[in-house]
Amino acid sequence: MSRSNLQRTSVRQSKRKYRKRVYQTEDEYVGFASLPEQVHRKAVKKGFNFTLMVVGESGLGKSTLINSLFLTDIYKDRQIPSVEDRMTKTVEIEKRQIDIEERGVRLRLTVVDTPGYSDALNTQDCCKAVENFVDEQFAQYFKDESGVNRRNIQDSRVHCCLYFISPCGHGLKQVDVEFMKQLHEKVNIVPIIAKADTLTAAEVCKLKNRVLQEIDEHGIKIYEFPDCDSDEDEDFKQQDKELKLAIPFSVIGSNTVLEVNGKKIRGRLYPWGIVEVDNPKHCDFLKLRQMLISTHMQDLKDVTQDVHYENYRAQHISEENKRDLQRERKLKRESCTSLDGVVDADRLLQQKDEEIRRMQEMLKQMQEQLHVSGGRANGTAC
């Protein structure tokens, strides 16, 4: 073989080896690394939904805070009741839906308000209406999930409950404790100290410690932040630590835009200065919005699905099984009673048949005796 042929053969072999290496590299890429992108596109196309419940006394700024969180006016047509109406008013449930879109991501927000909560003189049953509403949403979801068509299930379950605590007291009131004890295993409760601008920084810190102490004393389970993964960056770990330390959030709500030094801010103007809503030194509004919308919204939904709804589902199925068992036992008792009645009826029929047979035999014997006596009388006469 000539030198030129040897060179061509070596070049061909090297090309084959190169192609083989390239093919092996391409074959190593299967394609499942794009699954997160597929899930992301599908989720964005479908949109997201979130149900937020706000509970607290009237006048604590619940409506203002919701409008400040989502930069919208949800309560346009609300009518404020008079003092006389509040004294006798019972707790109502108001649902308001609004579609929000940000950077191509659509969110259907459902805000559940509880006007009349703790406004009446008798507050013993003010928690019952809220608890019934939460149970009704679980029951509806369970019914839809157990149905034949489960494609378009509307999730109306309450994913988070912002409970507003009055800054005027020295901690939790009795109605606050009763409400959280009844609802803490059915919904994610996030305690909030309302109108924090009425307190100094030292008073806010003291009230926070007092609220946390009473929550621990009464065994109330509020929403717990999940632990950070080991591969998270330090900034995220620091943010998560700050959020955990901020519970309960001390917030200030305001939709008024003020201009200070050529800069527009949202806040409240007082004779002694300006309270900024978006200033972390003044309140925890930014931390609440970050937790509720930016970082932990999906975790709130996951806890609702994996913990609260699963507890309701297990309890509901257990109660249904108990009712079915009681129904079966009742049917067995009724069947046994009816069976005993059938047996008694059969026994009576048998006794009557035996009596009839005895009577027939007696009649037969009497007829035979009469026949014999009649024959004897005829013979004598002859």
mmCIF file of C-alpha atoms in Angstrom:
data_model
loop_
_atom_site.group_PDB
_atom_site.id
_atom_site.type_symbol
_atom_site.label_atom_id
_atom_site.label_comp_id
_atom_site.label_asym_id
_atom_site.label_seq_id
_atom_site.Cartn_x
_atom_site.Cartn_y
_atom_site.Cartn_z
ATOM 1 C CA MET A 1 0.000 0.000 0.000
ATOM 2 C CA SER A 2 1.370 3.372 -0.970
ATOM 3 C CA ARG A 3 2.012 6.161 1.424
ATOM 4 C CA SER A 4 -0.875 8.236 0.042
ATOM 5 C CA ASN A 5 -3.321 5.350 0.595
ATOM 6 C CA LEU A 6 -2.057 4.923 4.131
ATOM 7 C CA GLN A 7 -2.617 8.594 4.812
ATOM 8 C CA ARG A 8 -6.140 8.462 3.386
ATOM 9 C CA THR A 9 -6.939 5.391 5.479
ATOM 10 C CA SER A 10 -5.660 7.039 8.651
ATOM 11 C CA VAL A 11 -7.637 10.209 7.875
ATOM 12 C CA ARG A 12 -10.814 8.190 7.328
ATOM 13 C CA GLN A 13 -10.291 6.297 10.578
ATOM 14 C CA SER A 14 -9.691 9.503 12.487
ATOM 15 C CA LYS A 15 -12.852 11.005 10.947
ATOM 16 C CA ARG A 16 -14.827 7.930 11.962
ATOM 17 C CA LYS A 17 -13.503 8.172 15.511
ATOM 18 C CA TYR A 18 -14.371 11.886 15.631
ATOM 19 C CA ARG A 19 -17.874 11.253 14.319
ATOM 20 C CA LYS A 20 -18.337 8.480 16.850
ATOM 21 C CA ARG A 21 -17.285 10.764 19.690
ATOM 22 C CA VAL A 22 -19.637 13.491 18.461
ATOM 23 C CA TYR A 23 -22.531 11.041 18.183
ATOM 24 C CA GLN A 24 -21.822 9.733 21.656
ATOM 25 C CA THR A 25 -21.868 13.282 23.037
ATOM 26 C CA GLU A 26 -25.178 14.020 21.282
ATOM 27 C CA ASP A 27 -26.660 10.732 22.450
ATOM 28 C CA GLU A 28 -25.816 11.584 26.038
ATOM 29 C CA TYR A 29 -28.292 14.522 25.845
ATOM 30 C CA VAL A 30 -31.700 12.874 26.270
ATOM 31 C CA GLY A 31 -33.775 16.045 26.584
ATOM 32 C CA PHE A 32 -35.512 15.814 29.952
ATOM 33 C CA ALA A 33 -33.516 18.820 31.140
ATOM 34 C CA SER A 34 -36.150 20.959 29.371
ATOM 35 C CA LEU A 35 -38.972 19.620 31.567
ATOM 36 C CA PRO A 36 -38.948 22.674 33.886
ATOM 37 C CA GLU A 37 -39.399 24.899 30.846
ATOM 38 C CA GLN A 38 -42.355 22.800 29.675
ATOM 39 C CA VAL A 39 -43.940 22.949 33.122
ATOM 40 C CA HIS A 40 -43.322 26.709 33.239
ATOM 41 C CA ARG A 41 -44.960 27.315 29.844
ATOM 42 C CA LYS A 42 -47.954 25.167 30.756
ATOM 43 C CA ALA A 43 -48.396 26.841 34.148
ATOM 44 C CA VAL A 44 -48.130 30.344 32.685
ATOM 45 C CA LYS A 45 -50.641 29.466 29.980
ATOM 46 C CA LYS A 46 -53.086 28.066 32.524
ATOM 47 C CA GLY A 47 -52.634 30.895 35.023
ATOM 48 C CA PHE A 48 -52.601 30.825 38.797
ATOM 49 C CA ASN A 49 -55.193 31.317 41.497
ATOM 50 C CA PHE A 50 -54.849 32.303 45.123
ATOM 51 C CA THR A 51 -57.487 32.734 47.828
ATOM 52 C CA LEU A 52 -56.701 35.114 50.653
ATOM 53 C CA MET A 53 -58.903 35.583 53.716
ATOM 54 C CA VAL A 54 -58.705 38.644 55.935
ATOM 55 C CA VAL A 55 -60.172 38.473 59.441
ATOM 56 C CA GLY A 56 -60.213 41.091 62.143
ATOM 57 C CA GLU A 57 -62.194 43.810 63.831
ATOM 58 C CA SER A 58 -63.586 46.684 61.817
ATOM 59 C CA GLY A 59 -61.369 49.722 61.561
ATOM 60 C CA LEU A 60 -58.030 47.875 61.581
ATOM 61 C CA GLY A 61 -57.232 48.712 57.942
ATOM 62 C CA LYS A 62 -57.886 45.348 56.296
ATOM 63 C CA SER A 63 -59.255 46.802 53.051
ATOM 64 C CA THR A 64 -56.510 49.399 52.833
ATOM 65 C CA LEU A 65 -53.804 46.787 53.330
ATOM 66 C CA ILE A 66 -55.210 44.514 50.607
ATOM 67 C CA ASN A 67 -55.366 47.422 48.172
ATOM 68 C CA SER A 68 -51.791 48.352 49.087
ATOM 69 C CA LEU A 69 -50.531 44.773 48.622
ATOM 70 C CA PHE A 70 -51.930 44.271 45.126
ATOM 71 C CA LEU A 71 -51.977 47.917 43.971
ATOM 72 C CA THR A 72 -55.663 47.866 43.142
ATOM 73 C CA ASP A 73 -59.003 48.980 44.541
ATOM 74 C CA ILE A 74 -61.002 45.872 45.390
ATOM 75 C CA TYR A 75 -63.574 47.540 47.626
ATOM 76 C CA LYS A 76 -65.001 50.188 45.302
ATOM 77 C CA ASP A 77 -68.698 49.704 46.035
ATOM 78 C CA ARG A 78 -68.520 48.847 49.735
ATOM 79 C CA GLN A 79 -71.046 50.504 52.055
ATOM 80 C CA ILE A 80 -69.899 51.119 55.616
ATOM 81 C CA PRO A 81 -72.618 50.174 58.152
ATOM 82 C CA SER A 82 -73.621 52.446 60.988
ATOM 83 C CA VAL A 83 -72.816 51.868 64.657
ATOM 84 C CA GLU A 84 -76.362 50.656 65.371
ATOM 85 C CA ASP A 85 -76.112 48.056 62.606
ATOM 86 C CA ARG A 86 -72.735 46.817 63.868
ATOM 87 C CA MET A 87 -74.091 46.158 67.365
ATOM 88 C CA THR A 88 -76.558 43.551 66.067
ATOM 89 C CA LYS A 89 -74.801 42.499 62.858
ATOM 90 C CA THR A 90 -73.660 38.914 62.414
ATOM 91 C CA VAL A 91 -70.547 37.794 60.576
ATOM 92 C CA GLU A 92 -70.892 37.794 56.807
ATOM 93 C CA ILE A 93 -68.679 36.282 54.135
ATOM 94 C CA GLU A 94 -67.826 38.432 51.116
ATOM 95 C CA LYS A 95 -65.873 37.093 48.154
ATOM 96 C CA ARG A 96 -64.290 39.399 45.623
ATOM 97 C CA GLN A 97 -62.335 38.211 42.604
ATOM 98 C CA ILE A 98 -59.907 40.180 40.525
ATOM 99 C CA ASP A 99 -57.617 39.165 37.670
ATOM 100 C CA ILE A 100 -54.095 40.577 37.851
ATOM 101 C CA GLU A 101 -51.443 40.258 35.155
ATOM 102 C CA GLU A 102 -47.743 40.969 35.578
ATOM 103 C CA ARG A 103 -45.093 40.260 32.910
ATOM 104 C CA GLY A 104 -47.362 37.827 31.116
ATOM 105 C CA VAL A 105 -48.270 35.889 34.294
ATOM 106 C CA ARG A 106 -51.985 35.900 35.149
ATOM 107 C CA LEU A 107 -53.203 35.600 38.727
ATOM 108 C CA ARG A 108 -56.831 35.256 39.760
ATOM 109 C CA LEU A 109 -56.954 36.654 43.272
ATOM 110 C CA THR A 110 -59.929 35.881 45.499
ATOM 111 C CA VAL A 111 -60.201 37.981 48.641
ATOM 112 C CA VAL A 112 -62.549 36.651 51.321
ATOM 113 C CA ASP A 113 -63.573 39.346 53.781
ATOM 114 C CA THR A 114 -65.483 38.895 57.027
ATOM 115 C CA PRO A 115 -67.408 42.106 57.756
ATOM 116 C CA GLY A 116 -69.090 42.080 61.111
ATOM 117 C CA TYR A 117 -66.440 39.927 62.788
ATOM 118 C CA SER A 118 -66.164 40.775 66.486
ATOM 119 C CA ASP A 119 -68.346 43.867 66.044
ATOM 120 C CA ALA A 120 -71.449 42.636 67.882
ATOM 121 C CA LEU A 121 -71.783 42.659 71.640
ATOM 122 C CA ASN A 122 -71.968 38.855 71.704
ATOM 123 C CA THR A 123 -68.885 37.415 69.985
ATOM 124 C CA GLN A 124 -69.311 33.768 70.954
ATOM 125 C CA ASP A 125 -70.409 32.547 67.523
ATOM 126 C CA CYS A 126 -68.412 34.926 65.330
ATOM 127 C CA CYS A 127 -65.863 32.199 64.512
ATOM 128 C CA LYS A 128 -68.494 29.668 63.413
ATOM 129 C CA ALA A 129 -69.360 31.402 60.159
ATOM 130 C CA VAL A 130 -65.707 31.531 59.085
ATOM 131 C CA GLU A 131 -65.136 27.900 60.046
ATOM 132 C CA ASN A 132 -68.231 26.797 58.132
ATOM 133 C CA PHE A 133 -67.045 28.674 55.055
ATOM 134 C CA VAL A 134 -63.623 26.984 55.143
ATOM 135 C CA ASP A 135 -65.269 23.562 55.555
ATOM 136 C CA GLU A 136 -67.646 24.277 52.675
ATOM 137 C CA GLN A 137 -64.711 24.999 50.348
ATOM 138 C CA PHE A 138 -63.034 21.741 51.370
ATOM 139 C CA ALA A 139 -66.298 19.844 50.850
ATOM 140 C CA GLN A 140 -66.821 21.357 47.395
ATOM 141 C CA TYR A 141 -63.269 20.511 46.331
ATOM 142 C CA PHE A 142 -63.668 16.960 47.657
ATOM 143 C CA LYS A 143 -66.924 16.600 45.716
ATOM 144 C CA ASP A 144 -65.336 17.877 42.489
ATOM 145 C CA GLU A 145 -62.271 15.711 42.995
ATOM 146 C CA SER A 146 -64.425 12.612 43.507
ATOM 147 C CA GLY A 147 -66.567 13.305 40.442
ATOM 148 C CA VAL A 148 -66.303 11.898 36.950
ATOM 149 C CA ASN A 149 -64.978 15.026 35.214
ATOM 150 C CA ARG A 150 -61.960 16.337 37.105
ATOM 151 C CA ARG A 151 -60.340 18.414 34.384
ATOM 152 C CA ASN A 152 -61.580 21.870 35.282
ATOM 153 C CA ILE A 153 -61.709 21.779 39.076
ATOM 154 C CA GLN A 154 -62.030 25.243 40.563
ATOM 155 C CA ASP A 155 -59.864 25.549 43.656
ATOM 156 C CA SER A 156 -61.722 27.843 46.042
ATOM 157 C CA ARG A 157 -59.974 26.628 49.198
ATOM 158 C CA VAL A 158 -58.564 29.308 51.493
ATOM 159 C CA HIS A 159 -54.781 29.282 51.108
ATOM 160 C CA CYS A 160 -53.914 31.951 53.654
ATOM 161 C CA CYS A 161 -55.675 33.818 56.448
ATOM 162 C CA LEU A 162 -54.325 37.201 57.510
ATOM 163 C CA TYR A 163 -55.515 37.670 61.074
ATOM 164 C CA PHE A 164 -55.412 41.293 62.212
ATOM 165 C CA ILE A 165 -54.549 41.957 65.849
ATOM 166 C CA SER A 166 -55.502 45.256 67.416
ATOM 167 C CA PRO A 167 -52.536 47.404 68.525
ATOM 168 C CA CYS A 168 -54.566 48.882 71.375
ATOM 169 C CA GLY A 169 -54.493 45.807 73.605
ATOM 170 C CA HIS A 170 -51.693 44.154 75.527
ATOM 171 C CA GLY A 171 -51.689 40.979 73.467
ATOM 172 C CA LEU A 172 -54.330 38.602 72.187
ATOM 173 C CA LYS A 173 -57.966 38.949 73.145
ATOM 174 C CA GLN A 174 -60.128 35.976 74.034
ATOM 175 C CA VAL A 175 -61.867 36.118 70.656
ATOM 176 C CA ASP A 176 -58.463 36.057 68.933
ATOM 177 C CA VAL A 177 -57.411 32.956 70.832
ATOM 178 C CA GLU A 178 -60.701 31.152 70.174
ATOM 179 C CA PHE A 179 -60.622 31.927 66.467
ATOM 180 C CA MET A 180 -57.057 30.750 65.917
ATOM 181 C CA LYS A 181 -57.586 27.592 67.995
ATOM 182 C CA GLN A 182 -60.616 26.654 65.885
ATOM 183 C CA LEU A 183 -59.029 27.439 62.505
ATOM 184 C CA HIS A 184 -55.305 26.705 62.943
ATOM 185 C CA GLU A 185 -55.663 23.112 61.636
ATOM 186 C CA LYS A 186 -57.760 24.143 58.630
ATOM 187 C CA VAL A 187 -55.990 27.173 57.191
ATOM 188 C CA ASN A 188 -52.570 28.880 57.194
ATOM 189 C CA ILE A 189 -52.838 31.666 59.764
ATOM 190 C CA VAL A 190 -50.479 34.635 59.461
ATOM 191 C CA PRO A 191 -50.876 37.009 62.450
ATOM 192 C CA ILE A 192 -50.594 40.722 61.728
ATOM 193 C CA ILE A 193 -50.359 43.688 64.069
ATOM 194 C CA ALA A 194 -52.500 46.324 62.412
ATOM 195 C CA LYS A 195 -51.866 50.080 62.395
ATOM 196 C CA ALA A 196 -48.305 49.806 63.634
ATOM 197 C CA ASP A 197 -47.882 53.574 63.228
ATOM 198 C CA THR A 198 -49.818 54.015 66.485
ATOM 199 C CA LEU A 199 -46.968 52.344 68.409
ATOM 200 C CA THR A 200 -43.339 53.175 68.952
ATOM 201 C CA ALA A 201 -40.603 50.778 67.855
ATOM 202 C CA ALA A 202 -40.147 49.537 71.432
ATOM 203 C CA GLU A 203 -43.893 49.015 71.858
ATOM 204 C CA VAL A 204 -44.072 47.073 68.587
ATOM 205 C CA CYS A 205 -41.252 44.771 69.706
ATOM 206 C CA LYS A 206 -42.879 44.243 73.102
ATOM 207 C CA LEU A 207 -46.274 43.479 71.545
ATOM 208 C CA LYS A 208 -44.708 41.018 69.095
ATOM 209 C CA ASN A 209 -43.029 39.096 71.893
ATOM 210 C CA ARG A 210 -46.237 39.075 73.916
ATOM 211 C CA VAL A 211 -48.302 37.761 70.969
ATOM 212 C CA LEU A 212 -45.794 35.000 70.210
ATOM 213 C CA GLN A 213 -45.714 34.017 73.878
ATOM 214 C CA GLU A 214 -49.508 33.734 74.079
ATOM 215 C CA ILE A 215 -49.633 31.795 70.804
ATOM 216 C CA ASP A 216 -47.177 29.305 72.241
ATOM 217 C CA GLU A 217 -49.017 29.088 75.570
ATOM 218 C CA HIS A 218 -52.341 28.241 73.910
ATOM 219 C CA GLY A 219 -50.804 25.736 71.507
ATOM 220 C CA ILE A 220 -51.835 27.672 68.395
ATOM 221 C CA LYS A 221 -50.230 26.579 65.133
ATOM 222 C CA ILE A 222 -49.534 29.490 62.838
ATOM 223 C CA TYR A 223 -47.929 29.251 59.417
ATOM 224 C CA GLU A 224 -44.344 28.033 59.661
ATOM 225 C CA PHE A 225 -41.798 29.033 57.066
ATOM 226 C CA PRO A 226 -40.074 26.065 55.390
ATOM 227 C CA ASP A 227 -36.386 25.563 56.016
ATOM 228 C CA CYS A 228 -34.018 26.692 53.287
ATOM 229 C CA ASP A 229 -32.223 24.089 51.212
ATOM 230 C CA SER A 230 -28.490 23.730 51.613
ATOM 231 C CA ASP A 231 -27.858 24.816 48.001
ATOM 232 C CA GLU A 232 -29.638 28.162 48.410
ATOM 233 C CA ASP A 233 -27.528 31.306 48.191
ATOM 234 C CA GLU A 234 -26.713 33.343 51.260
ATOM 235 C CA ASP A 235 -28.929 36.276 50.269
ATOM 236 C CA PHE A 236 -32.024 34.080 50.132
ATOM 237 C CA LYS A 237 -31.131 32.479 53.468
ATOM 238 C CA GLN A 238 -30.764 35.922 55.019
ATOM 239 C CA GLN A 239 -34.129 37.049 53.601
ATOM 240 C CA ASP A 240 -35.804 33.914 54.937
ATOM 241 C CA LYS A 241 -34.265 34.499 58.364
ATOM 242 C CA GLU A 242 -35.527 38.086 58.426
ATOM 243 C CA LEU A 243 -39.029 36.962 57.445
ATOM 244 C CA LYS A 244 -39.131 34.408 60.258
ATOM 245 C CA LEU A 245 -38.012 37.010 62.788
ATOM 246 C CA ALA A 246 -40.668 39.484 61.578
ATOM 247 C CA ILE A 247 -43.619 37.295 62.668
ATOM 248 C CA PRO A 248 -46.131 38.703 63.577
ATOM 249 C CA PHE A 249 -45.848 41.347 60.861
ATOM 250 C CA SER A 250 -46.437 44.916 61.992
ATOM 251 C CA VAL A 251 -47.982 46.692 59.013
ATOM 252 C CA ILE A 252 -49.225 50.055 57.862
ATOM 253 C CA GLY A 253 -51.595 50.423 54.943
ATOM 254 C CA SER A 254 -52.030 53.494 52.805
ATOM 255 C CA ASN A 255 -53.065 54.264 49.237
ATOM 256 C CA THR A 256 -52.136 57.933 49.474
ATOM 257 C CA VAL A 257 -49.189 59.010 47.313
ATOM 258 C CA LEU A 258 -47.065 61.784 48.815
ATOM 259 C CA GLU A 259 -44.211 63.730 47.250
ATOM 260 C CA VAL A 260 -41.150 64.158 49.436
ATOM 261 C CA ASN A 261 -38.012 65.828 48.061
ATOM 262 C CA GLY A 262 -39.186 65.251 44.509
ATOM 263 C CA LYS A 263 -39.829 61.560 45.149
ATOM 264 C CA LYS A 264 -43.282 59.997 45.243
ATOM 265 C CA ILE A 265 -43.944 57.601 48.122
ATOM 266 C CA ARG A 266 -46.937 55.869 49.658
ATOM 267 C CA GLY A 267 -47.485 56.799 53.258
ATOM 268 C CA ARG A 268 -49.344 58.775 55.874
ATOM 269 C CA LEU A 269 -48.749 62.419 56.647
ATOM 270 C CA TYR A 270 -48.760 63.480 60.304
ATOM 271 C CA PRO A 271 -47.941 66.845 61.906
ATOM 272 C CA TRP A 272 -44.691 65.356 63.231
ATOM 273 C CA GLY A 273 -43.604 63.613 60.031
ATOM 274 C CA ILE A 274 -44.358 61.043 57.353
ATOM 275 C CA VAL A 275 -44.777 57.302 57.810
ATOM 276 C CA GLU A 276 -43.687 55.418 54.697
ATOM 277 C CA VAL A 277 -45.456 52.178 53.874
ATOM 278 C CA ASP A 278 -42.567 50.812 51.800
ATOM 279 C CA ASN A 279 -39.880 51.719 54.316
ATOM 280 C CA PRO A 280 -38.689 48.602 56.231
ATOM 281 C CA LYS A 281 -37.608 50.848 59.116
ATOM 282 C CA HIS A 282 -41.200 51.995 59.644
ATOM 283 C CA CYS A 283 -43.123 48.707 59.266
ATOM 284 C CA ASP A 284 -43.005 45.153 57.897
ATOM 285 C CA PHE A 285 -45.173 45.817 54.856
ATOM 286 C CA LEU A 286 -42.453 44.927 52.350
ATOM 287 C CA LYS A 287 -41.642 41.711 54.209
ATOM 288 C CA LEU A 288 -45.313 40.708 54.255
ATOM 289 C CA ARG A 289 -45.684 41.384 50.536
ATOM 290 C CA GLN A 290 -42.457 39.529 49.792
ATOM 291 C CA MET A 291 -43.577 36.516 51.807
ATOM 292 C CA LEU A 292 -47.153 36.487 50.533
ATOM 293 C CA ILE A 293 -46.509 37.120 46.844
ATOM 294 C CA SER A 294 -42.862 36.715 45.889
ATOM 295 C CA THR A 295 -41.433 33.819 47.895
ATOM 296 C CA HIS A 296 -44.051 31.730 49.748
ATOM 297 C CA MET A 297 -47.300 31.875 47.764
ATOM 298 C CA GLN A 298 -46.747 28.422 46.273
ATOM 299 C CA ASP A 299 -45.729 26.988 49.636
ATOM 300 C CA LEU A 300 -48.960 28.306 51.166
ATOM 301 C CA LYS A 301 -50.894 26.458 48.453
ATOM 302 C CA ASP A 302 -48.828 23.292 48.964
ATOM 303 C CA VAL A 303 -49.436 23.285 52.727
ATOM 304 C CA THR A 304 -53.154 23.780 52.095
ATOM 305 C CA GLN A 305 -53.177 20.802 49.724
ATOM 306 C CA ASP A 306 -50.799 18.432 51.526
ATOM 307 C CA VAL A 307 -51.688 19.154 55.162
ATOM 308 C CA HIS A 308 -55.008 20.908 55.761
ATOM 309 C CA TYR A 309 -56.986 19.376 52.904
ATOM 310 C CA GLU A 310 -55.545 15.904 53.505
ATOM 311 C CA ASN A 311 -56.571 16.138 57.163
ATOM 312 C CA TYR A 312 -60.097 17.133 56.149
ATOM 313 C CA ARG A 313 -60.214 14.389 53.510
ATOM 314 C CA ALA A 314 -59.074 11.691 55.943
ATOM 315 C CA GLN A 315 -61.562 12.848 58.577
ATOM 316 C CA HIS A 316 -64.381 13.058 56.034
ATOM 317 C CA ILE A 317 -63.708 9.562 54.685
ATOM 318 C CA SER A 318 -63.489 8.190 58.246
ATOM 319 C CA GLU A 319 -66.853 9.742 59.131
ATOM 320 C CA GLU A 320 -68.402 8.354 55.944
ATOM 321 C CA ASN A 321 -67.086 4.887 56.776
ATOM 322 C CA LYS A 322 -68.561 5.143 60.270
ATOM 323 C CA ARG A 323 -71.939 6.180 58.865
ATOM 324 C CA ASP A 324 -71.846 3.302 56.363
ATOM 325 C CA LEU A 325 -70.972 0.862 59.149
ATOM 326 C CA GLN A 326 -73.824 2.123 61.306
ATOM 327 C CA ARG A 327 -76.175 1.844 58.329
ATOM 328 C CA GLU A 328 -75.085 -1.755 57.695
ATOM 329 C CA ARG A 329 -75.583 -2.655 61.350
ATOM 330 C CA LYS A 330 -79.065 -1.129 61.289
ATOM 331 C CA LEU A 331 -79.954 -3.085 58.154
ATOM 332 C CA LYS A 332 -78.677 -6.297 59.759
ATOM 333 C CA ARG A 333 -80.794 -5.689 62.851
ATOM 334 C CA GLU A 334 -83.841 -4.992 60.718
ATOM 335 C CA SER A 335 -83.204 -8.077 58.582
ATOM 336 C CA CYS A 336 -82.768 -10.229 61.699
ATOM 337 C CA THR A 337 -86.011 -8.865 63.128
ATOM 338 C CA SER A 338 -87.861 -9.530 59.888
ATOM 339 C CA LEU A 339 -86.334 -13.012 59.687
ATOM 340 C CA ASP A 340 -87.515 -13.803 63.209
ATOM 341 C CA GLY A 341 -90.979 -12.644 62.212
ATOM 342 C CA VAL A 342 -90.957 -14.933 59.166
ATOM 343 C CA VAL A 343 -89.879 -17.888 61.325
ATOM 344 C CA ASP A 344 -92.671 -17.215 63.820
ATOM 345 C CA ALA A 345 -95.210 -16.993 61.011
ATOM 346 C CA ASP A 346 -94.021 -20.322 59.590
ATOM 347 C CA ARG A 347 -94.281 -21.921 63.027
ATOM 348 C CA LEU A 348 -97.856 -20.674 63.457
ATOM 349 C CA LEU A 349 -98.795 -22.010 60.033
ATOM 350 C CA GLN A 350 -97.344 -25.407 60.880
ATOM 351 C CA GLN A 351 -99.284 -25.501 64.158
ATOM 352 C CA LYS A 352 -102.509 -24.600 62.357
ATOM 353 C CA ASP A 353 -101.867 -27.307 59.746
ATOM 354 C CA GLU A 354 -101.348 -29.880 62.515
ATOM 355 C CA GLU A 355 -104.569 -28.776 64.239
ATOM 356 C CA ILE A 356 -106.440 -29.099 60.934
ATOM 357 C CA ARG A 357 -105.050 -32.580 60.417
ATOM 358 C CA ARG A 358 -106.088 -33.592 63.951
ATOM 359 C CA MET A 359 -109.578 -32.232 63.407
ATOM 360 C CA GLN A 360 -109.832 -34.098 60.121
ATOM 361 C CA GLU A 361 -108.732 -37.351 61.790
ATOM 362 C CA MET A 362 -111.279 -36.832 64.604
ATOM 363 C CA LEU A 363 -114.037 -36.208 62.046
ATOM 364 C CA LYS A 364 -113.030 -39.331 60.155
ATOM 365 C CA GLN A 365 -113.145 -41.436 63.337
ATOM 366 C CA MET A 366 -116.534 -40.014 64.286
ATOM 367 C CA GLN A 367 -117.900 -40.811 60.820
ATOM 368 C CA GLU A 368 -116.604 -44.394 61.054
ATOM 369 C CA GLN A 369 -118.187 -44.842 64.493
ATOM 370 C CA LEU A 370 -121.477 -43.477 63.211
ATOM 371 C CA HIS A 371 -121.334 -45.826 60.236
ATOM 372 C CA VAL A 372 -120.673 -48.876 62.502
ATOM 373 C CA SER A 373 -123.430 -47.963 64.937
ATOM 374 C CA GLY A 374 -125.856 -47.397 62.070
ATOM 375 C CA GLY A 375 -125.132 -50.873 60.643
ATOM 376 C CA ARG A 376 -125.753 -52.547 63.975
ATOM 377 C CA ALA A 377 -129.095 -50.829 64.374
ATOM 378 C CA ASN A 378 -130.286 -52.032 60.956
ATOM 379 C CA GLY A 379 -129.320 -55.654 61.793
ATOM 380 C CA THR A 380 -131.294 -55.685 65.039
ATOM 381 C CA ALA A 381 -134.358 -54.327 63.313
ATOM 382 C CA CYS A 382 -134.370 -57.201 60.856
#
